Coordinates of C-alpha atoms in Angstrom, one line a residue:
X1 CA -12.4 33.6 -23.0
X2 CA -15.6 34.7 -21.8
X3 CA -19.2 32.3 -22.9
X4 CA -19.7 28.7 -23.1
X5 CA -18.0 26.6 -26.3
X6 CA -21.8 26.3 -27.6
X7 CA -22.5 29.9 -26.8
X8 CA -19.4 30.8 -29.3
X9 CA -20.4 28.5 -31.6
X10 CA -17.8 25.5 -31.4
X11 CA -19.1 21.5 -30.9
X12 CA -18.6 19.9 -27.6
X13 CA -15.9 17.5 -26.8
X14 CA -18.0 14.3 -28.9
X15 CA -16.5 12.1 -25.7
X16 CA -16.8 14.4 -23.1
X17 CA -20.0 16.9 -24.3
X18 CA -18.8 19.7 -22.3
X19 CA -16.1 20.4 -19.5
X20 CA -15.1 23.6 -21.6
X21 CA -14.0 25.3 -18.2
X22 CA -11.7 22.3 -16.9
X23 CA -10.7 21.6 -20.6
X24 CA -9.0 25.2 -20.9
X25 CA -7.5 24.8 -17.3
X26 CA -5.9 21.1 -18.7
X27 CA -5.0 22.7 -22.5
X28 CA -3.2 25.6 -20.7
X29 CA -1.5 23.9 -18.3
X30 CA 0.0 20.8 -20.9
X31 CA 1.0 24.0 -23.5
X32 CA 2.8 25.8 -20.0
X33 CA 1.2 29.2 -20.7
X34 CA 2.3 31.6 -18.8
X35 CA 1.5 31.8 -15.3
X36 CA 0.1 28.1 -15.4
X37 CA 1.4 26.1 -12.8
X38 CA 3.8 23.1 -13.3
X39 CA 1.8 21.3 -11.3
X40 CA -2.0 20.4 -11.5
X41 CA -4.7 18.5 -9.4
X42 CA -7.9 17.4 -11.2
X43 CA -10.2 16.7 -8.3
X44 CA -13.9 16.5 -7.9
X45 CA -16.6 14.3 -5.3
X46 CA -16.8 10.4 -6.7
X47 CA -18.9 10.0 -9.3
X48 CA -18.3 14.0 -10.9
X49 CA -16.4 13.0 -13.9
X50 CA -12.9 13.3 -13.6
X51 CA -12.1 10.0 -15.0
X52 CA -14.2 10.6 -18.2
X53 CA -12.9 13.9 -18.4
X54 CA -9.5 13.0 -17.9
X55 CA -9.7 10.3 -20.9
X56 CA -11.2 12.7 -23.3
X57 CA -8.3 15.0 -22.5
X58 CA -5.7 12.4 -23.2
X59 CA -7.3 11.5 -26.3
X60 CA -6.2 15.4 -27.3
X61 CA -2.6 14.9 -26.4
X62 CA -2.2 11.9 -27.9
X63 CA -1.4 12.3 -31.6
X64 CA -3.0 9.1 -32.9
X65 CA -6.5 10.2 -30.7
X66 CA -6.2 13.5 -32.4
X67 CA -6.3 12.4 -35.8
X68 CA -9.6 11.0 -35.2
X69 CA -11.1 14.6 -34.3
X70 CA -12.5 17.8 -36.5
X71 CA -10.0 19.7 -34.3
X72 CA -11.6 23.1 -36.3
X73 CA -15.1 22.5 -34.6
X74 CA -13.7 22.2 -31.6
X75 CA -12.5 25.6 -29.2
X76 CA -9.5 26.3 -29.5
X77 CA -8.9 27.1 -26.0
X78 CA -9.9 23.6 -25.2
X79 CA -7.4 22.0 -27.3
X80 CA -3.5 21.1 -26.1
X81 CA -1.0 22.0 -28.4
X82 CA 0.5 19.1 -30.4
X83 CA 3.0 17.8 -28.8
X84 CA 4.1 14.3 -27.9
X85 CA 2.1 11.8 -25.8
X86 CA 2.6 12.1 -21.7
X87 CA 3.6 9.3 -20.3
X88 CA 0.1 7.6 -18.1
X89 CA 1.0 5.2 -15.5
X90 CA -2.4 4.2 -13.7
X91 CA -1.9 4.7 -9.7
X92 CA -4.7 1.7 -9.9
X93 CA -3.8 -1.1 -6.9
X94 CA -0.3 -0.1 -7.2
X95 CA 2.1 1.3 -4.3
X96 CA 4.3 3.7 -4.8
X97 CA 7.3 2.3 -5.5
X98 CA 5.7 0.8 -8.1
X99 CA 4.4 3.2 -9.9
X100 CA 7.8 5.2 -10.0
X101 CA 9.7 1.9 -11.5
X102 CA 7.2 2.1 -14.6
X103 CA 8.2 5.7 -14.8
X104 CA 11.8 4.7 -14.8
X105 CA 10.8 1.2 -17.1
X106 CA 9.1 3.9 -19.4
X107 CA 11.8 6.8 -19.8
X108 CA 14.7 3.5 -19.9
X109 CA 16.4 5.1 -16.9
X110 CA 18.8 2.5 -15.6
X111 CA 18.6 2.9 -11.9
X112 CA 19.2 0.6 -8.4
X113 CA 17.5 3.0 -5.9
X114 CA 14.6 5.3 -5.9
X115 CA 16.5 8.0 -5.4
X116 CA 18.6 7.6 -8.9
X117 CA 15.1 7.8 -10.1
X118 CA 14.3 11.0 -9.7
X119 CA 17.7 12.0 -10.2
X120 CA 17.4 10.7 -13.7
X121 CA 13.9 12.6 -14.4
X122 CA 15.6 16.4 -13.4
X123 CA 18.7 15.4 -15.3
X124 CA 19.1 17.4 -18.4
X125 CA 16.9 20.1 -20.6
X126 CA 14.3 17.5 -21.2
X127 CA 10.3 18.4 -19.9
X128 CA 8.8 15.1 -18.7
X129 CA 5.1 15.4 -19.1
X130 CA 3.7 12.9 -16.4
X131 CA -0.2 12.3 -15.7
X132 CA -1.2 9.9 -13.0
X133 CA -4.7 8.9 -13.6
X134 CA -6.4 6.8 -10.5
X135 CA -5.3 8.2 -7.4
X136 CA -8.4 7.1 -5.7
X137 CA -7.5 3.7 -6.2
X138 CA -3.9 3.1 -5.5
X139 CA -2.6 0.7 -2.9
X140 CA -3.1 -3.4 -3.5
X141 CA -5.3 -3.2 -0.5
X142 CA -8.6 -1.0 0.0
X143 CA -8.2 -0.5 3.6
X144 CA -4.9 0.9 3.3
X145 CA -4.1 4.3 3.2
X146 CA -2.9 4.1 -0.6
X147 CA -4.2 7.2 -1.8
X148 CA -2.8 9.3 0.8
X149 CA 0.9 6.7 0.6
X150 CA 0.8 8.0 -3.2
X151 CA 0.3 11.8 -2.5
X152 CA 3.3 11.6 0.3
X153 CA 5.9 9.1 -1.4
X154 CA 5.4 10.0 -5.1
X155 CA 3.4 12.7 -6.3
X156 CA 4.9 15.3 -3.7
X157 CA 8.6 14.0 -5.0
X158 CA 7.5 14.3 -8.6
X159 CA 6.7 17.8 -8.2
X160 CA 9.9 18.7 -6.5
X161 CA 11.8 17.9 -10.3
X162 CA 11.4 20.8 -11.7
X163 CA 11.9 19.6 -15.0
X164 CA 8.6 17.2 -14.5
X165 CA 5.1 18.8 -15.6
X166 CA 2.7 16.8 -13.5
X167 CA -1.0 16.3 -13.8
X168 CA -2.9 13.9 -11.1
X169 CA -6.5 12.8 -10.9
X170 CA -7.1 12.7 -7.4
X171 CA -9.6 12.9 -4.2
X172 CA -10.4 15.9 -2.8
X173 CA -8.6 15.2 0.3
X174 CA -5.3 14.2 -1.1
X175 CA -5.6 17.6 -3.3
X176 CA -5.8 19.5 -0.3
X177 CA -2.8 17.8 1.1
X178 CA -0.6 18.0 -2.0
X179 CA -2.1 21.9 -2.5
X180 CA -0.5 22.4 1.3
X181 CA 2.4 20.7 0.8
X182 CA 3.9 22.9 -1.8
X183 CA 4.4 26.6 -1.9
X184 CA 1.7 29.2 -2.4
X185 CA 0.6 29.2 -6.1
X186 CA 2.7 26.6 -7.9
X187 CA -0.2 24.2 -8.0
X188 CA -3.5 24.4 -10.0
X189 CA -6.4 22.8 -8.5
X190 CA -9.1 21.8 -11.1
X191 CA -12.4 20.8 -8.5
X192 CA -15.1 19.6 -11.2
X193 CA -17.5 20.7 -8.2
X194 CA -16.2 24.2 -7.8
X195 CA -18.6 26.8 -9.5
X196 CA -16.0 27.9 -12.0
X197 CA -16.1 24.2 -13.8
X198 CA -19.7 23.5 -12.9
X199 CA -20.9 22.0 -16.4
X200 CA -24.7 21.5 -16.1
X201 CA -25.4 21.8 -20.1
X202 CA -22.4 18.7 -20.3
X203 CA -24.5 17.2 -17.6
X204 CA -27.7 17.3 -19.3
X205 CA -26.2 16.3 -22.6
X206 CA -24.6 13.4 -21.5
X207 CA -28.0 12.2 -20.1
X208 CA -29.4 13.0 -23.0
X209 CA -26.8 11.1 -25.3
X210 CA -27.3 8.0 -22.8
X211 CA -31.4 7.6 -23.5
X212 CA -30.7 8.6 -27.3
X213 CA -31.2 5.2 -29.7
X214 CA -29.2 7.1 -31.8
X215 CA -26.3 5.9 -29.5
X216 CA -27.7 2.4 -29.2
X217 CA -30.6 3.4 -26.3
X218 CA -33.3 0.7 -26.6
X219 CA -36.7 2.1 -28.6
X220 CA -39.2 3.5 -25.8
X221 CA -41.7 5.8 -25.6
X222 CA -39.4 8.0 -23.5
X223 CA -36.3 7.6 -25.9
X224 CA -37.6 8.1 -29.7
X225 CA -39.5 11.3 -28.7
X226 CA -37.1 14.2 -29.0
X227 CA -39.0 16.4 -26.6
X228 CA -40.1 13.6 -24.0
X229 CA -36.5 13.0 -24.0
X230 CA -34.7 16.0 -24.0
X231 CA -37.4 17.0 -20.6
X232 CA -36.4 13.6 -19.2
X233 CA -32.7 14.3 -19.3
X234 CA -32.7 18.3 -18.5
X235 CA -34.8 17.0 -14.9
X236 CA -32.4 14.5 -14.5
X237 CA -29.5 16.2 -14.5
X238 CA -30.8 19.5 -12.3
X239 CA -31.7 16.7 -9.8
X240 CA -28.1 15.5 -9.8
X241 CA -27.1 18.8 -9.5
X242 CA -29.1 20.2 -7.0
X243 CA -27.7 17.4 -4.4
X244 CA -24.8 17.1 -2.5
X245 CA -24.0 13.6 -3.0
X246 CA -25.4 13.7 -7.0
X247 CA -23.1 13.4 -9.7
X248 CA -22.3 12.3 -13.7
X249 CA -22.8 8.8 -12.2
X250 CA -26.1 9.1 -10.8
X251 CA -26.9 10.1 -14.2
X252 CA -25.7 6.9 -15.6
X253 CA -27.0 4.7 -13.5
X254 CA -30.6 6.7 -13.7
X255 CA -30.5 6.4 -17.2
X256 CA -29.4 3.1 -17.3
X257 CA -32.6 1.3 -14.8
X258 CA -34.8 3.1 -16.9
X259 CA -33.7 1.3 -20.0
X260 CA -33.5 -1.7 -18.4
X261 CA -36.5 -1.1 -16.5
X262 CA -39.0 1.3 -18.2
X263 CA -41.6 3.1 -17.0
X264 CA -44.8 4.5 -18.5
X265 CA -43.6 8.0 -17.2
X266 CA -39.9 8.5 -15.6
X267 CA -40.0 12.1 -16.2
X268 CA -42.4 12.3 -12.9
X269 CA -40.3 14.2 -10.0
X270 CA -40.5 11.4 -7.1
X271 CA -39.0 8.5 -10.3
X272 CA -35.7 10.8 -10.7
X273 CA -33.0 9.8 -8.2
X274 CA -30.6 12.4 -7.0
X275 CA -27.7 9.8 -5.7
X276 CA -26.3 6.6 -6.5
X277 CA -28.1 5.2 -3.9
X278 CA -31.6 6.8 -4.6
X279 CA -30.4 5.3 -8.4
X280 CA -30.0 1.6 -7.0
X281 CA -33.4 1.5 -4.3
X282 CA -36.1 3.2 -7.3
X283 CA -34.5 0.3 -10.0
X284 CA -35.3 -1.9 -7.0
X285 CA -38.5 -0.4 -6.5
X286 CA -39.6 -0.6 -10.1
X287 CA -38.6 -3.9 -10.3
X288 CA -41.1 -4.9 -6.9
X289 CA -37.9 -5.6 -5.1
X290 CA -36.7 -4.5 -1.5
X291 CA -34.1 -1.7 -2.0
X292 CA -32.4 -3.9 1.2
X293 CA -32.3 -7.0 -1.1
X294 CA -30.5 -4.8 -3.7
X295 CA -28.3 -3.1 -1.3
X296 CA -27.3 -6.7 0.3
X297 CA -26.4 -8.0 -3.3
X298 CA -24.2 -5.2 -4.4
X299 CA -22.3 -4.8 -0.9
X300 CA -19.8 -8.1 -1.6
X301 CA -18.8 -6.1 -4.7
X302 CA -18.6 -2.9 -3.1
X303 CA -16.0 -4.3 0.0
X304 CA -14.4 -6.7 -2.9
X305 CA -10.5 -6.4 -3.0
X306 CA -8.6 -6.1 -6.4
X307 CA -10.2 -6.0 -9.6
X308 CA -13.2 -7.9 -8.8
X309 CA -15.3 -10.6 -7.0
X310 CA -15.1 -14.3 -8.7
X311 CA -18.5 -15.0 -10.0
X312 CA -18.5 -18.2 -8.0
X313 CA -18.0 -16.1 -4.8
X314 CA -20.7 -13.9 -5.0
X315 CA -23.7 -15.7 -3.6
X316 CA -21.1 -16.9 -0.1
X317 CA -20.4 -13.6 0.3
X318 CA -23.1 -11.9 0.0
X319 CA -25.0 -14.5 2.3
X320 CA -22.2 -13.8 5.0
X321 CA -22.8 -10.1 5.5
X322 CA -26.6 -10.3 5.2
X323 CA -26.7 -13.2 7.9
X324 CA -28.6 -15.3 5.5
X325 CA -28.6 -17.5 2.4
X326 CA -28.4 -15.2 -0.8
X327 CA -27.9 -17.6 -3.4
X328 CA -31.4 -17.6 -4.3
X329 CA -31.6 -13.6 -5.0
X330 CA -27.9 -14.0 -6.8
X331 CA -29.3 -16.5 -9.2
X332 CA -32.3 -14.7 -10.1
X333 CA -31.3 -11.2 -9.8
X334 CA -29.6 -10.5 -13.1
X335 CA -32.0 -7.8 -14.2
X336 CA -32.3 -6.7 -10.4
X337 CA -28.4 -5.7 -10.5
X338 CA -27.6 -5.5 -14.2
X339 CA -28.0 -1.9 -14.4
X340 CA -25.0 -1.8 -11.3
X341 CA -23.0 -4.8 -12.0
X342 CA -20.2 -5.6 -15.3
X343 CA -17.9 -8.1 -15.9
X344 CA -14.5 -7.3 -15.4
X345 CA -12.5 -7.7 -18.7
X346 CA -9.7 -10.3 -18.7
X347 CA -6.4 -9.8 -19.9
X348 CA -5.5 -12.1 -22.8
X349 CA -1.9 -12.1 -22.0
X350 CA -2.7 -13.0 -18.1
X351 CA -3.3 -16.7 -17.3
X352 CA -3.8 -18.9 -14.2
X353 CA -1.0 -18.9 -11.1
X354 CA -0.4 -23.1 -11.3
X355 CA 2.2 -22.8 -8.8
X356 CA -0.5 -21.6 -6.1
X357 CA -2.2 -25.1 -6.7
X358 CA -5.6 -25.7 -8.7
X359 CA -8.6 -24.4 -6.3
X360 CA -11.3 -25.9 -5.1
X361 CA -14.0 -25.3 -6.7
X362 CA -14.9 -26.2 -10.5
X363 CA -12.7 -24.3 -12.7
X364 CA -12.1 -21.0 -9.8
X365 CA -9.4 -19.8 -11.6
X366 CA -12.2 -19.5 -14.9
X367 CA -14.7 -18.0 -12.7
X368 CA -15.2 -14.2 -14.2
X369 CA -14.5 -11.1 -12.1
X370 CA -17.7 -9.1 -11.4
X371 CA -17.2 -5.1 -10.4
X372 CA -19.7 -2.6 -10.0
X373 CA -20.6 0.0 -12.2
X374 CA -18.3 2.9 -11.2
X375 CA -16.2 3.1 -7.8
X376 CA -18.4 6.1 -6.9
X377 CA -21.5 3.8 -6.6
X378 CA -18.8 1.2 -4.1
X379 CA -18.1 4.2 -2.1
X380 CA -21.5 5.0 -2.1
X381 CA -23.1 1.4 -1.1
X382 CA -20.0 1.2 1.4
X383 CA -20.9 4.2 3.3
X384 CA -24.4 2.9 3.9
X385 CA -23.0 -0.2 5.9
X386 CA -23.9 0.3 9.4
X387 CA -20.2 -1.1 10.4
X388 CA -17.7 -1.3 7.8
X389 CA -14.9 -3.1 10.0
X390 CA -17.9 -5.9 11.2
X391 CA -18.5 -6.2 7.6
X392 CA -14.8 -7.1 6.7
X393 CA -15.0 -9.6 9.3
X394 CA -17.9 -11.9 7.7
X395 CA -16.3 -11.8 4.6
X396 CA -12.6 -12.8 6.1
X397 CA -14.0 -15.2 8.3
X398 CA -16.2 -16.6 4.8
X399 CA -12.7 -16.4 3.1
X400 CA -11.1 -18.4 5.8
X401 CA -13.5 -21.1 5.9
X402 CA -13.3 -21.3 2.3
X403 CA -9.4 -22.6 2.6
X404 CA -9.1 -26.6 2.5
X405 CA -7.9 -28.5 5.1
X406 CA -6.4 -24.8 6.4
X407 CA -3.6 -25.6 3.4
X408 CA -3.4 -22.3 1.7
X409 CA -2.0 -23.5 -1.1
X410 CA -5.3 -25.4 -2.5
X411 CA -6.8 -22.2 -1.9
X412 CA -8.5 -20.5 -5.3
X413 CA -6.4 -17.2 -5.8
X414 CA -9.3 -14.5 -4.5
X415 CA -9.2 -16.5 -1.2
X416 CA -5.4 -16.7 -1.2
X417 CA -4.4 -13.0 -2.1
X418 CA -7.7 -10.8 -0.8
X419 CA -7.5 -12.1 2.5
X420 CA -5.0 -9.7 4.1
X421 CA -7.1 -7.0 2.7
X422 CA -10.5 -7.9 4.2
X423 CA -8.6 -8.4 7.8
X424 CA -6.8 -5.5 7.5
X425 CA -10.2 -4.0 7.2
X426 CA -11.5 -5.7 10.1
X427 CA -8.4 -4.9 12.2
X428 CA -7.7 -8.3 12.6
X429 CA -4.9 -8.9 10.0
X430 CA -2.4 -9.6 13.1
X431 CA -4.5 -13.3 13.8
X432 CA -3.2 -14.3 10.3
X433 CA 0.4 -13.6 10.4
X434 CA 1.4 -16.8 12.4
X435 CA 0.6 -18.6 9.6
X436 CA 3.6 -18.9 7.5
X437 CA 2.1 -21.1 4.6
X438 CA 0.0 -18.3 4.3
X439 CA 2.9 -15.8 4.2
X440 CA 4.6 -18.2 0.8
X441 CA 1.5 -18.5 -1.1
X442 CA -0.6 -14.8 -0.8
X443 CA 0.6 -12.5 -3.2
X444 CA 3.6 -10.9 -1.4
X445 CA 2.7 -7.1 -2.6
X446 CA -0.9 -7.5 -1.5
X447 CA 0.7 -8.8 1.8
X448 CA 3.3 -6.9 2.4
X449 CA 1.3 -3.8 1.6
X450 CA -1.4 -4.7 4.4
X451 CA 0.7 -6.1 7.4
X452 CA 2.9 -2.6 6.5
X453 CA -0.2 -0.7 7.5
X454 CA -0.1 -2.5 10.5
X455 CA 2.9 -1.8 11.2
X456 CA 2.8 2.0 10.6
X457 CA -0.3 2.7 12.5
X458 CA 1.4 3.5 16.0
X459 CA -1.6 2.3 17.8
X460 CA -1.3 -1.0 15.8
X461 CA 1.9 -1.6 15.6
X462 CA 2.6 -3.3 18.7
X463 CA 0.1 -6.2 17.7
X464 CA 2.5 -7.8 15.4
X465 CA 3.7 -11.5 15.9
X466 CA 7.6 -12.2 15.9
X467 CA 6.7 -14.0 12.5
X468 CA 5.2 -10.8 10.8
X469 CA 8.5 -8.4 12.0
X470 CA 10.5 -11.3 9.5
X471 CA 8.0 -11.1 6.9
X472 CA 8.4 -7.7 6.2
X473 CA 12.4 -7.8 6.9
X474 CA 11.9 -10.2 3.6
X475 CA 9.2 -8.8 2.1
X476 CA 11.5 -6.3 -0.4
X477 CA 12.9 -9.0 -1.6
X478 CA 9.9 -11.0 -2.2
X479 CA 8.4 -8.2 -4.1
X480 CA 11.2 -7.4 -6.2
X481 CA 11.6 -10.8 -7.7
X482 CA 9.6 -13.3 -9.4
X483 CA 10.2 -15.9 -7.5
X484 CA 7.5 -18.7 -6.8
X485 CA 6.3 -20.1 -3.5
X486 CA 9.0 -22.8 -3.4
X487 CA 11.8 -20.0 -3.9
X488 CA 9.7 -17.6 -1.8
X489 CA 9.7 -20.5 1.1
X490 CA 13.3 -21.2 1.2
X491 CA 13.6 -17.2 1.9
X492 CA 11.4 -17.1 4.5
X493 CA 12.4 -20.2 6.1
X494 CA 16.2 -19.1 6.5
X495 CA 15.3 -15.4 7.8
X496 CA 12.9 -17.3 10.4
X497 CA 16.0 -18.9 11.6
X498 CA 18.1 -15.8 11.8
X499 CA 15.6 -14.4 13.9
X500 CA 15.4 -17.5 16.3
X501 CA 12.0 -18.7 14.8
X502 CA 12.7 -22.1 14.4
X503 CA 9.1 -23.7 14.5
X504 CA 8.1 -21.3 11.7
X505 CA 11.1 -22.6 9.5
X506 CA 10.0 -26.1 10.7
X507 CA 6.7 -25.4 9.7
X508 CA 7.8 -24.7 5.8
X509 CA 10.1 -27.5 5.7
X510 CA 7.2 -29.9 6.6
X511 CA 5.5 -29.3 3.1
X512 CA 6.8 -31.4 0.6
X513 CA 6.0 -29.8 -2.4
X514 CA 8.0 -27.0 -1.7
X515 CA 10.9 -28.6 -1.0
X516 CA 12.9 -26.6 1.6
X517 CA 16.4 -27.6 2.5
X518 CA 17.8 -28.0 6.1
X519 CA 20.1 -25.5 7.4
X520 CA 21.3 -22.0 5.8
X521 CA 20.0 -21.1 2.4
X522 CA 21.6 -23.0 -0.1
X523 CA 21.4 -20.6 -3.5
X524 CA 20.9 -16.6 -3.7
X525 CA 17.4 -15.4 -5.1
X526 CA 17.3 -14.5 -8.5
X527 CA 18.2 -11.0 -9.6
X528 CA 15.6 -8.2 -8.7
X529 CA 12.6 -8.5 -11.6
X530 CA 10.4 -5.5 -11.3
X531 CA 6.8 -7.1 -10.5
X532 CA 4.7 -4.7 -12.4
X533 CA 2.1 -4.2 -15.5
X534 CA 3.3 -2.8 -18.5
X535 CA 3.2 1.0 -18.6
X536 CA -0.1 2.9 -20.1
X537 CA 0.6 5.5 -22.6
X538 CA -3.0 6.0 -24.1
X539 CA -6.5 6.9 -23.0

């Protein structure tokens, strides 16, 4: 079909406001017209939408989301046919393994081994519809190589069942290595940056819709006049466009230091940023602050491992990597980093770890999680670090001196289980892994996960400690089970002796609490649990 959706007279996506082009490319390939591939990519630079897009997608194939649209304003060619709800398992801070036992959790395939797995999805007539949002951030550690552990170990398998239609949101590079991977023209490769899905109209519209009060924009000068406005939004989003590194998020962030911060005129060229980072140092600007001081506030959150930095952890962290005390600028720089900073929401059904011991500081386990705006803006702030690895280093070494008495099991959980990550980043995780308390109360996937890519990096491998080599000969069976530290020690301390590490059994048996018995293990673990979230069906 030939003409923009506005051109032929049809309404924009209301959550998307455009993306007609990658919307027909998605419709076609969930209704299997012919000559779509089984298999799609949805790929794009950080910060160009895909996310966004790929929720207001879902909302169209799921049929409660559908209900809730005018489907006969929209274009037709944009809209997936009705048929049931794909199943969405988020690749977030999840390995592979992982991921592909919610698949078998959410299909009820009764199954001991991978491998029966996929066996189960190609079994019979049945299409599985499968769309694996979050590729960027798989893997429990953000040093690892998750992203590229998720193309190779379940997305290339996926798309070997035939009778699985796959759809993954993923970076550009892992695209290009799934694209490779499979035969010549059995995968479709959506790149939000390519000219054939450029959107600039959905661009400016979506800046637009962000400085609207209609859509709860503060009244301003620049917001309640139509015209003012819609010239405001229209610069900001050719700026964005016209640069390599601009994107949907630059947008947002623009849009969003204005309201927080306004000026008499933002519509003047040198006020409109054209990347996240030309976003964060004019908010600074405006604000009489040093784009530095900015910069150094956001960078703990940027390097921050799992969902989020602990409020109380902030201002230590931050003070680490700058070389100097931040608390001062963290206490007062609410409006400073508002426009780049949200709370991370918590999940009601989650609740503190009080086998991992209490903390020590007032309440850690309370403290909220903090997260930037969008992970393009992390990447961005990231690659601005002079030395990423150096930077890793001041926060491990922070983390470390943050552990009481050196007894990791007083530790508050951020300290406990994001450790591993920030060594790993520093290429230093092999220091930690004499430690064996360490090894019974860190979260054994986030562990296991970082000393494995240790141990897979050739040049690295060699660095491992006897003690590590048993952690990960126990490590499946630590992260296949619920069991707590005490169980978890008991494990650890009986394969130490098998492998003629007797001081590191010793070691374990010394703390009281957890109450390890002399000699061979007395009791088998529990039956294999999976450890994972509950699976994601919806938008």
């Amino acid at each position: 079909m030939n003409g923009t959706s506005s051109e032929l007279g049809y309404e924009p996506h209301p959550f998307i406001g455009g993306r007609a082009a990658a919307l027909r490319a998605l419709a076609a390939w969930r209704a299997g017209t012919a000559g779509t591939p089984r298999v799609a990519l949805l790929t794009g630079s950080p910060g160009s939408g895909r996310s966004r897009l790929l929720t207001g997608f879902l909302m169209l194939c799921d049929p409660g989301y559908r209900e809730r649209f005018d489907l006969t304003r929209l274009d037709p060619s944009t809209v997936p046919p009705p048929l049931p709800a794909p199943a969405v398992p988020s690749a977030a801070e999840l390995t592979p393994a992982q991921l592909l036992w919610l698949l078998a959790d959410h299909y009820g395939i009764d199954a001991v081994r991978d491998a029966q797995v996929y066996e189960a999805l190609g079994a019979g007539d049945t299409e599985r519809v499968v769309v694996v949002p979050d590729v960027d951030q798989a893997g429990p550690v953000r040093a690892g190589r998750g992203p590229e552990r998720m193309a190779r170990e379940l997305l290339l398998p996926l798309a070997a069942v035939a009778s699985v239609r796959l759809l993954a949101e993923v970076p550009r590079e892992v695209a290009e290595l799934i694209a490779s991977a499979l035969p010549a023209g059995t995968v479709l490769v959506i790149d939000l940056d390519a000219p054939e899905y450029a959107d600039p109209e959905g661009l400016a519209l979506q800046a637009e819709a962000v400085l609207d009060p209609a859509f709860g924009a503060p009244e301003l000068p620049f917001t309640v006049d139509p015209q003012i406005r819609h010239t405001l939004a229209a610069a900001l989003a050719a700026r964005a466009s016209a640069g390599a590194d601009g994107s949907r998020t630059t947008v947002q962030l623009a849009s969003t230091g204005w309201l927080l911060a306004p000026e008499p005129a933002p519509e003047a060229h040198h006020h409109i940023p054209a990347t996240p980072i030309d976003a964060v140092d004019l908010h600074a600007r405006r604000l009489g602050a040093e784009p530095a001081v900015l910069r150094a506030m956001l960078a703990p959150l940027a390097l921050a491992e799992g969902e989020g930095l602990p409020l109380h952890l902030w201002a230590p962290l931050a003070s680490a990597l700058a070389g100097r005390d931040m608390a001062a600028e963290i206490a007062d720089g609410l409006l400073l980093a508002g426009a780049f900073v949200r709370p991370v929401e918590a999940d009601p059904e989650s609740a503190p770890d009080s086998a991992h011991g209490t903390g020590t500081e007032a309440d850690p386990a309370e403290s909220p999680l903090l997260t930037l705006a969008h992970p393009a803006l992390a990447a961005a702030i990231r690659a601005q670090l002079p030395d990423v690895p150096a930077a890793h280093l001041r926060l491990a070494t922070e983390l470390l001196h943050r552990v009481p008495d050196q007894d990791w099991s007083r530790a508050d959980s951020y300290v406990r289980d994001a450790i591993a990550g920030h060594a790993l980043g520093a290429g230093q995780l092999p220091r930690l892994l004499t430690d064996p308390s360490l090894m019974v109360y860190a979260d054994p996937v986030v562990l296991r996960a970082a000393v494995e890519e240790v141990a897979g990096d050739e040049s690295a491998a060699g660095e491992l400690p006897p003690p590590a080599h048993t952690y990960l000969r126990t490590a499946p069976l630590l992260t296949r089970s619920q069991a707590a530290p005490p169980l978890r020690a008991r494990l650890l301390a009986a394969a130490f002796d098998e492998d003629g590490l007797p001081e590191y059994a010793q070691a374990l048996r010394a703390r009281p609490e957890l109450a390890v018995p002399d000699g061979p293990l007395a009791s088998t673990a529990p039956s294999p649990q999976p450890h994972l979230q509950p699976m994601e069906t919806q938008a």
